[in-house]
């Protein structure tokens, strides 16, 4: 057994000493591969040298092409425009600017007249309705004037005209003549009131009818200037054409902004004025009835005195 152990130890020693040698022998073939690859890599520069002149035009074209492609970029950047209404107004032609300013002023006038007429008609209708309620139970012109008290309304003017005609026609037996003369005075007062409440309506009608055409004139003028600019620049690029056309169309937009409210306000106050004049007609009828009642009372009292005598 001892010999067997010695033999196994001897075998292990041989294997231990032989393993480094085997490892070295296995590593040696790698070195020739590397040393052979080194000479093979040496001709590479020689073969690459003839190709360098061929590659240089491609490289030059590669360098030129980005420059050529990047050339249009500044044109796109410079073509950008601020199309806000104020910028378009400032960039418009002097004629188009004058049209826009005129239309803006017309719009201001429209709203001013509308607000003023609303306040005037509302106040007048309230006062006249209140005055009619006050004289509803009056039996004579004097009682009506005392009940009314206030001055400045059309009803007070109608009552004053009726009493004046009654005094001036005292002693005249023809009641029909007195009533006709009083009706003539009433008609003058009513027509004057109608002219008063219709003040400013003509301005609204004019603005509503003419503003779209004035704006259209500004648009036509602006488009003409745009076409002239296109012919001078010799390009149909949208960045060049669009600003001028937008400035021209802004004139039409302002014209519509001025015209549409003017037409609406005019139609509204036409209806309100008609309603107010109907109330004025009621006031005229009330004054005429009071005058007729006073005349009848005067004649009845005179007949009673004559019968008593």
PDB file of C-alpha atoms in Angstrom:
ATOM      1  CA  UNK A   1       0.000   0.000   0.000  1.00  0.00           C
ATOM      2  CA  UNK A   2       2.808   2.340   0.777  1.00  0.00           C
ATOM      3  CA  UNK A   3       4.107   1.850  -2.733  1.00  0.00           C
ATOM      4  CA  UNK A   4       0.720   2.655  -4.169  1.00  0.00           C
ATOM      5  CA  UNK A   5       0.663   5.905  -2.272  1.00  0.00           C
ATOM      6  CA  UNK A   6       4.153   6.755  -3.475  1.00  0.00           C
ATOM      7  CA  UNK A   7       3.139   6.065  -7.055  1.00  0.00           C
ATOM      8  CA  UNK A   8       0.069   8.284  -6.768  1.00  0.00           C
ATOM      9  CA  UNK A   9       2.145  11.077  -5.246  1.00  0.00           C
ATOM     10  CA  UNK A  10       4.664  10.737  -8.047  1.00  0.00           C
ATOM     11  CA  UNK A  11       1.871  10.978 -10.634  1.00  0.00           C
ATOM     12  CA  UNK A  12       0.460  14.100  -8.968  1.00  0.00           C
ATOM     13  CA  UNK A  13       3.908  15.689  -8.874  1.00  0.00           C
ATOM     14  CA  UNK A  14       4.426  14.985 -12.560  1.00  0.00           C
ATOM     15  CA  UNK A  15       1.030  16.493 -13.373  1.00  0.00           C
ATOM     16  CA  UNK A  16       1.750  19.558 -11.232  1.00  0.00           C
ATOM     17  CA  UNK A  17       5.070  20.185 -12.944  1.00  0.00           C
ATOM     18  CA  UNK A  18       3.662  19.498 -16.384  1.00  0.00           C
ATOM     19  CA  UNK A  19       0.649  21.897 -16.182  1.00  0.00           C
ATOM     20  CA  UNK A  20       2.698  25.146 -16.521  1.00  0.00           C
ATOM     21  CA  UNK A  21       4.468  23.718 -19.511  1.00  0.00           C
ATOM     22  CA  UNK A  22       1.175  22.747 -21.125  1.00  0.00           C
ATOM     23  CA  UNK A  23      -0.204  26.232 -20.437  1.00  0.00           C
ATOM     24  CA  UNK A  24       2.808  27.852 -22.051  1.00  0.00           C
ATOM     25  CA  UNK A  25       2.541  25.609 -25.078  1.00  0.00           C
ATOM     26  CA  UNK A  26      -1.153  26.466 -25.385  1.00  0.00           C
ATOM     27  CA  UNK A  27      -0.413  30.218 -25.200  1.00  0.00           C
ATOM     28  CA  UNK A  28       2.383  30.156 -27.751  1.00  0.00           C
ATOM     29  CA  UNK A  29       0.152  29.805 -30.898  1.00  0.00           C
ATOM     30  CA  UNK A  30      -1.633  33.082 -29.996  1.00  0.00           C
ATOM     31  CA  UNK A  31       1.572  35.074 -30.325  1.00  0.00           C
ATOM     32  CA  UNK A  32       2.136  34.173 -33.995  1.00  0.00           C
ATOM     33  CA  UNK A  33      -1.462  35.172 -34.798  1.00  0.00           C
ATOM     34  CA  UNK A  34      -0.888  38.587 -33.285  1.00  0.00           C
ATOM     35  CA  UNK A  35       2.499  38.978 -34.907  1.00  0.00           C
ATOM     36  CA  UNK A  36       1.046  37.925 -38.240  1.00  0.00           C
ATOM     37  CA  UNK A  37      -1.871  40.349 -37.905  1.00  0.00           C
ATOM     38  CA  UNK A  38       0.527  43.214 -37.344  1.00  0.00           C
ATOM     39  CA  UNK A  39       2.209  42.918 -40.743  1.00  0.00           C
ATOM     40  CA  UNK A  40      -1.188  42.415 -42.368  1.00  0.00           C
ATOM     41  CA  UNK A  41      -2.395  45.706 -40.923  1.00  0.00           C
ATOM     42  CA  UNK A  42       0.616  47.564 -42.299  1.00  0.00           C
ATOM     43  CA  UNK A  43      -0.524  47.604 -45.969  1.00  0.00           C
ATOM     44  CA  UNK A  44      -3.856  49.156 -44.940  1.00  0.00           C
ATOM     45  CA  UNK A  45      -2.576  52.744 -45.096  1.00  0.00           C
ATOM     46  CA  UNK A  46      -1.044  51.982 -48.490  1.00  0.00           C
ATOM     47  CA  UNK A  47      -4.387  50.866 -49.887  1.00  0.00           C
ATOM     48  CA  UNK A  48      -6.245  53.726 -48.167  1.00  0.00           C
ATOM     49  CA  UNK A  49      -3.998  56.378 -49.748  1.00  0.00           C
ATOM     50  CA  UNK A  50      -5.399  56.117 -53.258  1.00  0.00           C
ATOM     51  CA  UNK A  51      -8.950  56.294 -51.904  1.00  0.00           C
ATOM     52  CA  UNK A  52      -8.364  59.598 -50.099  1.00  0.00           C
ATOM     53  CA  UNK A  53      -8.575  61.753 -53.253  1.00  0.00           C
ATOM     54  CA  UNK A  54     -11.823  60.012 -54.166  1.00  0.00           C
ATOM     55  CA  UNK A  55     -13.321  60.590 -50.719  1.00  0.00           C
ATOM     56  CA  UNK A  56     -12.402  64.279 -50.647  1.00  0.00           C
ATOM     57  CA  UNK A  57     -15.034  65.431 -53.231  1.00  0.00           C
ATOM     58  CA  UNK A  58     -17.715  63.550 -51.301  1.00  0.00           C
ATOM     59  CA  UNK A  59     -16.586  65.191 -48.116  1.00  0.00           C
ATOM     60  CA  UNK A  60     -16.613  68.595 -49.799  1.00  0.00           C
ATOM     61  CA  UNK A  61     -20.111  68.045 -51.157  1.00  0.00           C
ATOM     62  CA  UNK A  62     -21.185  66.817 -47.724  1.00  0.00           C
ATOM     63  CA  UNK A  63     -19.892  70.056 -46.270  1.00  0.00           C
ATOM     64  CA  UNK A  64     -21.521  72.208 -48.929  1.00  0.00           C
ATOM     65  CA  UNK A  65     -24.933  70.529 -48.890  1.00  0.00           C
ATOM     66  CA  UNK A  66     -25.805  71.481 -45.281  1.00  0.00           C
ATOM     67  CA  UNK A  67     -24.950  75.061 -46.097  1.00  0.00           C
ATOM     68  CA  UNK A  68     -27.181  75.000 -49.153  1.00  0.00           C
ATOM     69  CA  UNK A  69     -30.029  73.402 -47.209  1.00  0.00           C
ATOM     70  CA  UNK A  70     -29.694  75.889 -44.363  1.00  0.00           C
ATOM     71  CA  UNK A  71     -29.899  78.873 -46.715  1.00  0.00           C
ATOM     72  CA  UNK A  72     -33.751  79.168 -46.814  1.00  0.00           C
ATOM     73  CA  UNK A  73     -34.036  79.213 -43.011  1.00  0.00           C
ATOM     74  CA  UNK A  74     -33.362  82.953 -42.575  1.00  0.00           C
ATOM     75  CA  UNK A  75     -36.045  83.670 -45.215  1.00  0.00           C
ATOM     76  CA  UNK A  76     -38.651  81.775 -43.188  1.00  0.00           C
ATOM     77  CA  UNK A  77     -37.652  83.592 -40.013  1.00  0.00           C
ATOM     78  CA  UNK A  78     -37.824  87.005 -41.646  1.00  0.00           C
ATOM     79  CA  UNK A  79     -41.235  86.197 -43.174  1.00  0.00           C
ATOM     80  CA  UNK A  80     -42.943  85.964 -39.809  1.00  0.00           C
ATOM     81  CA  UNK A  81     -45.332  88.857 -39.028  1.00  0.00           C
ATOM     82  CA  UNK A  82     -47.283  89.937 -35.975  1.00  0.00           C
ATOM     83  CA  UNK A  83     -50.892  89.923 -37.214  1.00  0.00           C
ATOM     84  CA  UNK A  84     -52.460  91.477 -34.127  1.00  0.00           C
ATOM     85  CA  UNK A  85     -55.052  94.211 -34.890  1.00  0.00           C
ATOM     86  CA  UNK A  86     -52.819  96.994 -33.578  1.00  0.00           C
ATOM     87  CA  UNK A  87     -49.792  95.847 -35.593  1.00  0.00           C
ATOM     88  CA  UNK A  88     -51.938  95.502 -38.702  1.00  0.00           C
ATOM     89  CA  UNK A  89     -53.271  99.026 -38.165  1.00  0.00           C
ATOM     90  CA  UNK A  90     -49.784 100.457 -37.719  1.00  0.00           C
ATOM     91  CA  UNK A  91     -48.546  98.661 -40.839  1.00  0.00           C
ATOM     92  CA  UNK A  92     -51.463  99.747 -43.037  1.00  0.00           C
ATOM     93  CA  UNK A  93     -51.422 102.405 -45.737  1.00  0.00           C
ATOM     94  CA  UNK A  94     -52.286 106.001 -44.791  1.00  0.00           C
ATOM     95  CA  UNK A  95     -55.606 105.792 -46.676  1.00  0.00           C
ATOM     96  CA  UNK A  96     -56.541 102.547 -44.941  1.00  0.00           C
ATOM     97  CA  UNK A  97     -55.572 104.085 -41.605  1.00  0.00           C
ATOM     98  CA  UNK A  98     -57.837 107.065 -42.274  1.00  0.00           C
ATOM     99  CA  UNK A  99     -60.715 104.714 -43.106  1.00  0.00           C
ATOM    100  CA  UNK A 100     -60.155 102.711 -39.910  1.00  0.00           C
ATOM    101  CA  UNK A 101     -59.986 105.839 -37.745  1.00  0.00           C
ATOM    102  CA  UNK A 102     -63.182 107.187 -39.307  1.00  0.00           C
ATOM    103  CA  UNK A 103     -65.015 103.921 -38.728  1.00  0.00           C
ATOM    104  CA  UNK A 104     -63.793 103.732 -35.136  1.00  0.00           C
ATOM    105  CA  UNK A 105     -65.066 107.278 -34.566  1.00  0.00           C
ATOM    106  CA  UNK A 106     -68.417 106.309 -36.121  1.00  0.00           C
ATOM    107  CA  UNK A 107     -68.639 103.374 -33.720  1.00  0.00           C
ATOM    108  CA  UNK A 108     -68.012 105.686 -30.755  1.00  0.00           C
ATOM    109  CA  UNK A 109     -70.717 108.064 -32.027  1.00  0.00           C
ATOM    110  CA  UNK A 110     -73.133 105.138 -32.390  1.00  0.00           C
ATOM    111  CA  UNK A 111     -72.743 104.035 -28.798  1.00  0.00           C
ATOM    112  CA  UNK A 112     -72.847 107.618 -27.511  1.00  0.00           C
ATOM    113  CA  UNK A 113     -76.109 108.355 -29.328  1.00  0.00           C
ATOM    114  CA  UNK A 114     -77.535 104.996 -28.251  1.00  0.00           C
ATOM    115  CA  UNK A 115     -76.825 105.586 -24.566  1.00  0.00           C
ATOM    116  CA  UNK A 116     -78.127 109.168 -24.721  1.00  0.00           C
ATOM    117  CA  UNK A 117     -81.340 108.164 -26.511  1.00  0.00           C
ATOM    118  CA  UNK A 118     -81.954 105.321 -24.086  1.00  0.00           C
ATOM    119  CA  UNK A 119     -81.726 107.685 -21.123  1.00  0.00           C
ATOM    120  CA  UNK A 120     -83.825 110.374 -22.827  1.00  0.00           C
ATOM    121  CA  UNK A 121     -86.672 108.128 -23.972  1.00  0.00           C
ATOM    122  CA  UNK A 122     -86.816 106.153 -20.741  1.00  0.00           C
ATOM    123  CA  UNK A 123     -87.057 109.328 -18.670  1.00  0.00           C
ATOM    124  CA  UNK A 124     -89.619 110.944 -21.004  1.00  0.00           C
ATOM    125  CA  UNK A 125     -91.896 107.893 -21.014  1.00  0.00           C
ATOM    126  CA  UNK A 126     -91.824 107.643 -17.227  1.00  0.00           C
ATOM    127  CA  UNK A 127     -92.677 111.319 -16.755  1.00  0.00           C
ATOM    128  CA  UNK A 128     -95.486 111.265 -19.321  1.00  0.00           C
ATOM    129  CA  UNK A 129     -97.097 108.131 -17.884  1.00  0.00           C
ATOM    130  CA  UNK A 130     -96.939 109.608 -14.388  1.00  0.00           C
ATOM    131  CA  UNK A 131     -98.499 112.862 -15.654  1.00  0.00           C
ATOM    132  CA  UNK A 132    -101.363 111.003 -17.307  1.00  0.00           C
ATOM    133  CA  UNK A 133    -102.063 109.183 -14.059  1.00  0.00           C
ATOM    134  CA  UNK A 134    -102.157 112.480 -12.172  1.00  0.00           C
ATOM    135  CA  UNK A 135    -104.787 114.074 -14.410  1.00  0.00           C
ATOM    136  CA  UNK A 136    -106.859 110.913 -14.758  1.00  0.00           C
ATOM    137  CA  UNK A 137    -109.534 112.171 -12.335  1.00  0.00           C
ATOM    138  CA  UNK A 138    -109.448 115.845 -13.356  1.00  0.00           C
ATOM    139  CA  UNK A 139    -112.665 117.369 -14.716  1.00  0.00           C
ATOM    140  CA  UNK A 140    -111.303 120.638 -16.113  1.00  0.00           C
ATOM    141  CA  UNK A 141    -108.126 122.159 -17.506  1.00  0.00           C
ATOM    142  CA  UNK A 142    -107.494 124.138 -14.325  1.00  0.00           C
ATOM    143  CA  UNK A 143    -107.844 121.047 -12.153  1.00  0.00           C
ATOM    144  CA  UNK A 144    -105.529 119.141 -14.447  1.00  0.00           C
ATOM    145  CA  UNK A 145    -102.875 121.853 -14.250  1.00  0.00           C
ATOM    146  CA  UNK A 146    -103.119 121.949 -10.474  1.00  0.00           C
ATOM    147  CA  UNK A 147    -102.877 118.163 -10.262  1.00  0.00           C
ATOM    148  CA  UNK A 148     -99.965 118.060 -12.661  1.00  0.00           C
ATOM    149  CA  UNK A 149     -97.990 120.755 -10.917  1.00  0.00           C
ATOM    150  CA  UNK A 150     -94.714 120.159 -12.779  1.00  0.00           C
ATOM    151  CA  UNK A 151     -93.602 121.905 -15.932  1.00  0.00           C
ATOM    152  CA  UNK A 152     -91.525 120.705 -18.822  1.00  0.00           C
ATOM    153  CA  UNK A 153     -93.592 117.728 -19.937  1.00  0.00           C
ATOM    154  CA  UNK A 154     -95.471 117.652 -23.204  1.00  0.00           C
ATOM    155  CA  UNK A 155     -98.745 117.216 -21.314  1.00  0.00           C
ATOM    156  CA  UNK A 156     -98.208 120.483 -19.462  1.00  0.00           C
ATOM    157  CA  UNK A 157     -97.582 122.222 -22.801  1.00  0.00           C
ATOM    158  CA  UNK A 158    -100.765 120.730 -24.257  1.00  0.00           C
ATOM    159  CA  UNK A 159    -102.839 121.890 -21.284  1.00  0.00           C
ATOM    160  CA  UNK A 160    -101.309 125.362 -21.483  1.00  0.00           C
ATOM    161  CA  UNK A 161    -102.132 125.576 -25.201  1.00  0.00           C
ATOM    162  CA  UNK A 162    -105.736 124.522 -24.537  1.00  0.00           C
ATOM    163  CA  UNK A 163    -106.219 127.112 -21.802  1.00  0.00           C
ATOM    164  CA  UNK A 164    -104.621 129.831 -23.913  1.00  0.00           C
ATOM    165  CA  UNK A 165    -106.941 129.087 -26.819  1.00  0.00           C
ATOM    166  CA  UNK A 166    -109.926 129.105 -24.456  1.00  0.00           C
ATOM    167  CA  UNK A 167    -109.002 132.543 -23.110  1.00  0.00           C
ATOM    168  CA  UNK A 168    -108.306 133.989 -26.550  1.00  0.00           C
ATOM    169  CA  UNK A 169    -111.604 132.632 -27.890  1.00  0.00           C
ATOM    170  CA  UNK A 170    -113.719 133.943 -25.015  1.00  0.00           C
ATOM    171  CA  UNK A 171    -117.006 135.369 -26.191  1.00  0.00           C
ATOM    172  CA  UNK A 172    -117.028 133.313 -29.380  1.00  0.00           C
ATOM    173  CA  UNK A 173    -120.021 131.053 -29.585  1.00  0.00           C
ATOM    174  CA  UNK A 174    -118.555 128.614 -32.119  1.00  0.00           C
ATOM    175  CA  UNK A 175    -117.133 125.705 -30.146  1.00  0.00           C
ATOM    176  CA  UNK A 176    -116.027 123.904 -33.296  1.00  0.00           C
ATOM    177  CA  UNK A 177    -113.741 126.761 -34.257  1.00  0.00           C
ATOM    178  CA  UNK A 178    -112.139 126.747 -30.817  1.00  0.00           C
ATOM    179  CA  UNK A 179    -111.581 123.016 -30.983  1.00  0.00           C
ATOM    180  CA  UNK A 180    -110.047 123.242 -34.456  1.00  0.00           C
ATOM    181  CA  UNK A 181    -107.636 125.962 -33.403  1.00  0.00           C
ATOM    182  CA  UNK A 182    -106.717 124.017 -30.280  1.00  0.00           C
ATOM    183  CA  UNK A 183    -106.178 120.862 -32.357  1.00  0.00           C
ATOM    184  CA  UNK A 184    -103.864 122.829 -34.654  1.00  0.00           C
ATOM    185  CA  UNK A 185    -101.826 123.963 -31.649  1.00  0.00           C
ATOM    186  CA  UNK A 186    -101.767 120.396 -30.340  1.00  0.00           C
ATOM    187  CA  UNK A 187    -100.469 119.152 -33.692  1.00  0.00           C
ATOM    188  CA  UNK A 188     -97.593 121.637 -33.667  1.00  0.00           C
ATOM    189  CA  UNK A 189     -96.612 120.616 -30.146  1.00  0.00           C
ATOM    190  CA  UNK A 190     -96.767 116.894 -31.001  1.00  0.00           C
ATOM    191  CA  UNK A 191     -94.712 117.338 -34.180  1.00  0.00           C
ATOM    192  CA  UNK A 192     -92.089 119.314 -32.264  1.00  0.00           C
ATOM    193  CA  UNK A 193     -91.929 116.545 -29.667  1.00  0.00           C
ATOM    194  CA  UNK A 194     -91.546 113.945 -32.418  1.00  0.00           C
ATOM    195  CA  UNK A 195     -88.638 115.848 -33.944  1.00  0.00           C
ATOM    196  CA  UNK A 196     -87.054 116.133 -30.516  1.00  0.00           C
ATOM    197  CA  UNK A 197     -87.201 112.435 -29.682  1.00  0.00           C
ATOM    198  CA  UNK A 198     -85.976 111.484 -33.173  1.00  0.00           C
ATOM    199  CA  UNK A 199     -82.841 113.587 -32.841  1.00  0.00           C
ATOM    200  CA  UNK A 200     -79.824 111.386 -33.530  1.00  0.00           C
ATOM    201  CA  UNK A 201     -81.778 108.678 -35.308  1.00  0.00           C
ATOM    202  CA  UNK A 202     -80.591 109.966 -38.683  1.00  0.00           C
ATOM    203  CA  UNK A 203     -76.976 109.614 -37.550  1.00  0.00           C
ATOM    204  CA  UNK A 204     -77.567 105.986 -36.606  1.00  0.00           C
ATOM    205  CA  UNK A 205     -79.238 105.298 -39.944  1.00  0.00           C
ATOM    206  CA  UNK A 206     -76.375 106.916 -41.859  1.00  0.00           C
ATOM    207  CA  UNK A 207     -73.698 104.997 -39.966  1.00  0.00           C
ATOM    208  CA  UNK A 208     -75.533 101.715 -40.348  1.00  0.00           C
ATOM    209  CA  UNK A 209     -76.007 102.199 -44.087  1.00  0.00           C
ATOM    210  CA  UNK A 210     -72.587 103.569 -45.079  1.00  0.00           C
ATOM    211  CA  UNK A 211     -70.066 101.944 -42.719  1.00  0.00           C
ATOM    212  CA  UNK A 212     -69.866  98.601 -44.603  1.00  0.00           C
ATOM    213  CA  UNK A 213     -69.186 100.417 -47.872  1.00  0.00           C
ATOM    214  CA  UNK A 214     -66.545 102.641 -46.290  1.00  0.00           C
ATOM    215  CA  UNK A 215     -64.870  99.535 -44.875  1.00  0.00           C
ATOM    216  CA  UNK A 216     -65.077  97.892 -48.295  1.00  0.00           C
ATOM    217  CA  UNK A 217     -63.335 100.900 -49.816  1.00  0.00           C
ATOM    218  CA  UNK A 218     -60.494 100.485 -47.316  1.00  0.00           C
ATOM    219  CA  UNK A 219     -60.286  96.781 -48.161  1.00  0.00           C
ATOM    220  CA  UNK A 220     -60.113  97.417 -51.911  1.00  0.00           C
ATOM    221  CA  UNK A 221     -57.424 100.040 -51.413  1.00  0.00           C
ATOM    222  CA  UNK A 222     -55.388  97.736 -49.179  1.00  0.00           C
ATOM    223  CA  UNK A 223     -55.614  94.805 -51.603  1.00  0.00           C
ATOM    224  CA  UNK A 224     -54.457  97.080 -54.424  1.00  0.00           C
ATOM    225  CA  UNK A 225     -51.406  97.986 -52.356  1.00  0.00           C
ATOM    226  CA  UNK A 226     -50.814  94.292 -51.634  1.00  0.00           C
ATOM    227  CA  UNK A 227     -50.814  93.469 -55.339  1.00  0.00           C
ATOM    228  CA  UNK A 228     -48.395  96.311 -55.979  1.00  0.00           C
ATOM    229  CA  UNK A 229     -46.108  94.921 -53.261  1.00  0.00           C
ATOM    230  CA  UNK A 230     -46.314  91.444 -54.809  1.00  0.00           C
ATOM    231  CA  UNK A 231     -45.310  92.781 -58.211  1.00  0.00           C
ATOM    232  CA  UNK A 232     -42.355  94.651 -56.716  1.00  0.00           C
ATOM    233  CA  UNK A 233     -41.111  91.706 -54.653  1.00  0.00           C
ATOM    234  CA  UNK A 234     -41.728  89.278 -57.549  1.00  0.00           C
ATOM    235  CA  UNK A 235     -42.868  86.534 -55.227  1.00  0.00           C
ATOM    236  CA  UNK A 236     -46.149  84.928 -54.274  1.00  0.00           C
ATOM    237  CA  UNK A 237     -44.904  83.657 -50.934  1.00  0.00           C
ATOM    238  CA  UNK A 238     -47.740  83.613 -48.404  1.00  0.00           C
ATOM    239  CA  UNK A 239     -45.521  85.309 -45.826  1.00  0.00           C
ATOM    240  CA  UNK A 240     -45.279  88.311 -48.164  1.00  0.00           C
ATOM    241  CA  UNK A 241     -48.895  88.353 -49.372  1.00  0.00           C
ATOM    242  CA  UNK A 242     -50.805  87.577 -46.156  1.00  0.00           C
ATOM    243  CA  UNK A 243     -49.970  90.695 -44.051  1.00  0.00           C
ATOM    244  CA  UNK A 244     -51.202  93.158 -46.675  1.00  0.00           C
ATOM    245  CA  UNK A 245     -54.427  91.263 -47.292  1.00  0.00           C
ATOM    246  CA  UNK A 246     -55.033  90.925 -43.542  1.00  0.00           C
ATOM    247  CA  UNK A 247     -54.581  94.681 -43.084  1.00  0.00           C
ATOM    248  CA  UNK A 248     -57.063  95.307 -45.898  1.00  0.00           C
ATOM    249  CA  UNK A 249     -59.672  92.957 -44.459  1.00  0.00           C
ATOM    250  CA  UNK A 250     -59.341  94.644 -41.064  1.00  0.00           C
ATOM    251  CA  UNK A 251     -61.003  97.728 -42.577  1.00  0.00           C
ATOM    252  CA  UNK A 252     -64.061  95.684 -43.541  1.00  0.00           C
ATOM    253  CA  UNK A 253     -64.178  94.141 -40.062  1.00  0.00           C
ATOM    254  CA  UNK A 254     -64.150  97.581 -38.418  1.00  0.00           C
ATOM    255  CA  UNK A 255     -66.863  98.726 -40.826  1.00  0.00           C
ATOM    256  CA  UNK A 256     -69.086  95.841 -39.770  1.00  0.00           C
ATOM    257  CA  UNK A 257     -68.344  96.520 -36.100  1.00  0.00           C
ATOM    258  CA  UNK A 258     -69.563 100.089 -36.624  1.00  0.00           C
ATOM    259  CA  UNK A 259     -72.569  99.223 -38.819  1.00  0.00           C
ATOM    260  CA  UNK A 260     -74.154  96.263 -37.023  1.00  0.00           C
ATOM    261  CA  UNK A 261     -74.676  98.000 -33.632  1.00  0.00           C
ATOM    262  CA  UNK A 262     -75.902 101.137 -35.423  1.00  0.00           C
ATOM    263  CA  UNK A 263     -78.606  99.190 -37.274  1.00  0.00           C
ATOM    264  CA  UNK A 264     -79.662  97.301 -34.135  1.00  0.00           C
ATOM    265  CA  UNK A 265     -79.815 100.461 -32.008  1.00  0.00           C
ATOM    266  CA  UNK A 266     -81.715 102.331 -34.741  1.00  0.00           C
ATOM    267  CA  UNK A 267     -84.358  99.612 -35.040  1.00  0.00           C
ATOM    268  CA  UNK A 268     -84.730  99.386 -31.262  1.00  0.00           C
ATOM    269  CA  UNK A 269     -85.216 103.109 -30.769  1.00  0.00           C
ATOM    270  CA  UNK A 270     -87.571 103.292 -33.733  1.00  0.00           C
ATOM    271  CA  UNK A 271     -89.885 100.945 -31.845  1.00  0.00           C
ATOM    272  CA  UNK A 272     -89.397 102.831 -28.565  1.00  0.00           C
ATOM    273  CA  UNK A 273     -90.058 106.167 -30.275  1.00  0.00           C
ATOM    274  CA  UNK A 274     -93.238 104.814 -31.839  1.00  0.00           C
ATOM    275  CA  UNK A 275     -94.443 103.625 -28.424  1.00  0.00           C
ATOM    276  CA  UNK A 276     -93.627 107.009 -26.901  1.00  0.00           C
ATOM    277  CA  UNK A 277     -95.506 108.877 -29.611  1.00  0.00           C
ATOM    278  CA  UNK A 278     -98.548 106.706 -28.938  1.00  0.00           C
ATOM    279  CA  UNK A 279     -98.460 107.883 -25.319  1.00  0.00           C
ATOM    280  CA  UNK A 280     -98.116 111.452 -26.597  1.00  0.00           C
ATOM    281  CA  UNK A 281    -101.255 110.861 -28.656  1.00  0.00           C
ATOM    282  CA  UNK A 282    -103.057 109.802 -25.495  1.00  0.00           C
ATOM    283  CA  UNK A 283    -101.923 113.017 -23.805  1.00  0.00           C
ATOM    284  CA  UNK A 284    -103.185 115.047 -26.761  1.00  0.00           C
ATOM    285  CA  UNK A 285    -106.553 113.329 -26.553  1.00  0.00           C
ATOM    286  CA  UNK A 286    -106.741 113.973 -22.803  1.00  0.00           C
ATOM    287  CA  UNK A 287    -106.074 117.692 -23.306  1.00  0.00           C
ATOM    288  CA  UNK A 288    -108.704 117.869 -26.062  1.00  0.00           C
ATOM    289  CA  UNK A 289    -111.314 116.184 -23.892  1.00  0.00           C
ATOM    290  CA  UNK A 290    -110.656 118.555 -21.009  1.00  0.00           C
ATOM    291  CA  UNK A 291    -110.992 121.548 -23.338  1.00  0.00           C
ATOM    292  CA  UNK A 292    -114.251 120.216 -24.771  1.00  0.00           C
ATOM    293  CA  UNK A 293    -115.570 119.619 -21.258  1.00  0.00           C
ATOM    294  CA  UNK A 294    -114.710 123.182 -20.243  1.00  0.00           C
ATOM    295  CA  UNK A 295    -116.448 124.560 -23.317  1.00  0.00           C
ATOM    296  CA  UNK A 296    -119.564 122.531 -22.660  1.00  0.00           C
ATOM    297  CA  UNK A 297    -119.575 123.623 -19.043  1.00  0.00           C
ATOM    298  CA  UNK A 298    -119.201 127.263 -20.067  1.00  0.00           C
ATOM    299  CA  UNK A 299    -122.085 127.063 -22.507  1.00  0.00           C
ATOM    300  CA  UNK A 300    -124.319 125.232 -20.040  1.00  0.00           C
ATOM    301  CA  UNK A 301    -123.673 127.867 -17.386  1.00  0.00           C
ATOM    302  CA  UNK A 302    -124.384 130.659 -19.840  1.00  0.00           C
ATOM    303  CA  UNK A 303    -127.612 128.984 -20.886  1.00  0.00           C
ATOM    304  CA  UNK A 304    -128.560 128.589 -17.222  1.00  0.00           C
ATOM    305  CA  UNK A 305    -127.954 132.288 -16.584  1.00  0.00           C
ATOM    306  CA  UNK A 306    -129.981 133.200 -19.640  1.00  0.00           C
ATOM    307  CA  UNK A 307    -132.829 130.998 -18.496  1.00  0.00           C
ATOM    308  CA  UNK A 308    -132.699 132.522 -15.010  1.00  0.00           C
ATOM    309  CA  UNK A 309    -132.956 136.010 -16.432  1.00  0.00           C
TER     310      UNK A 309
END
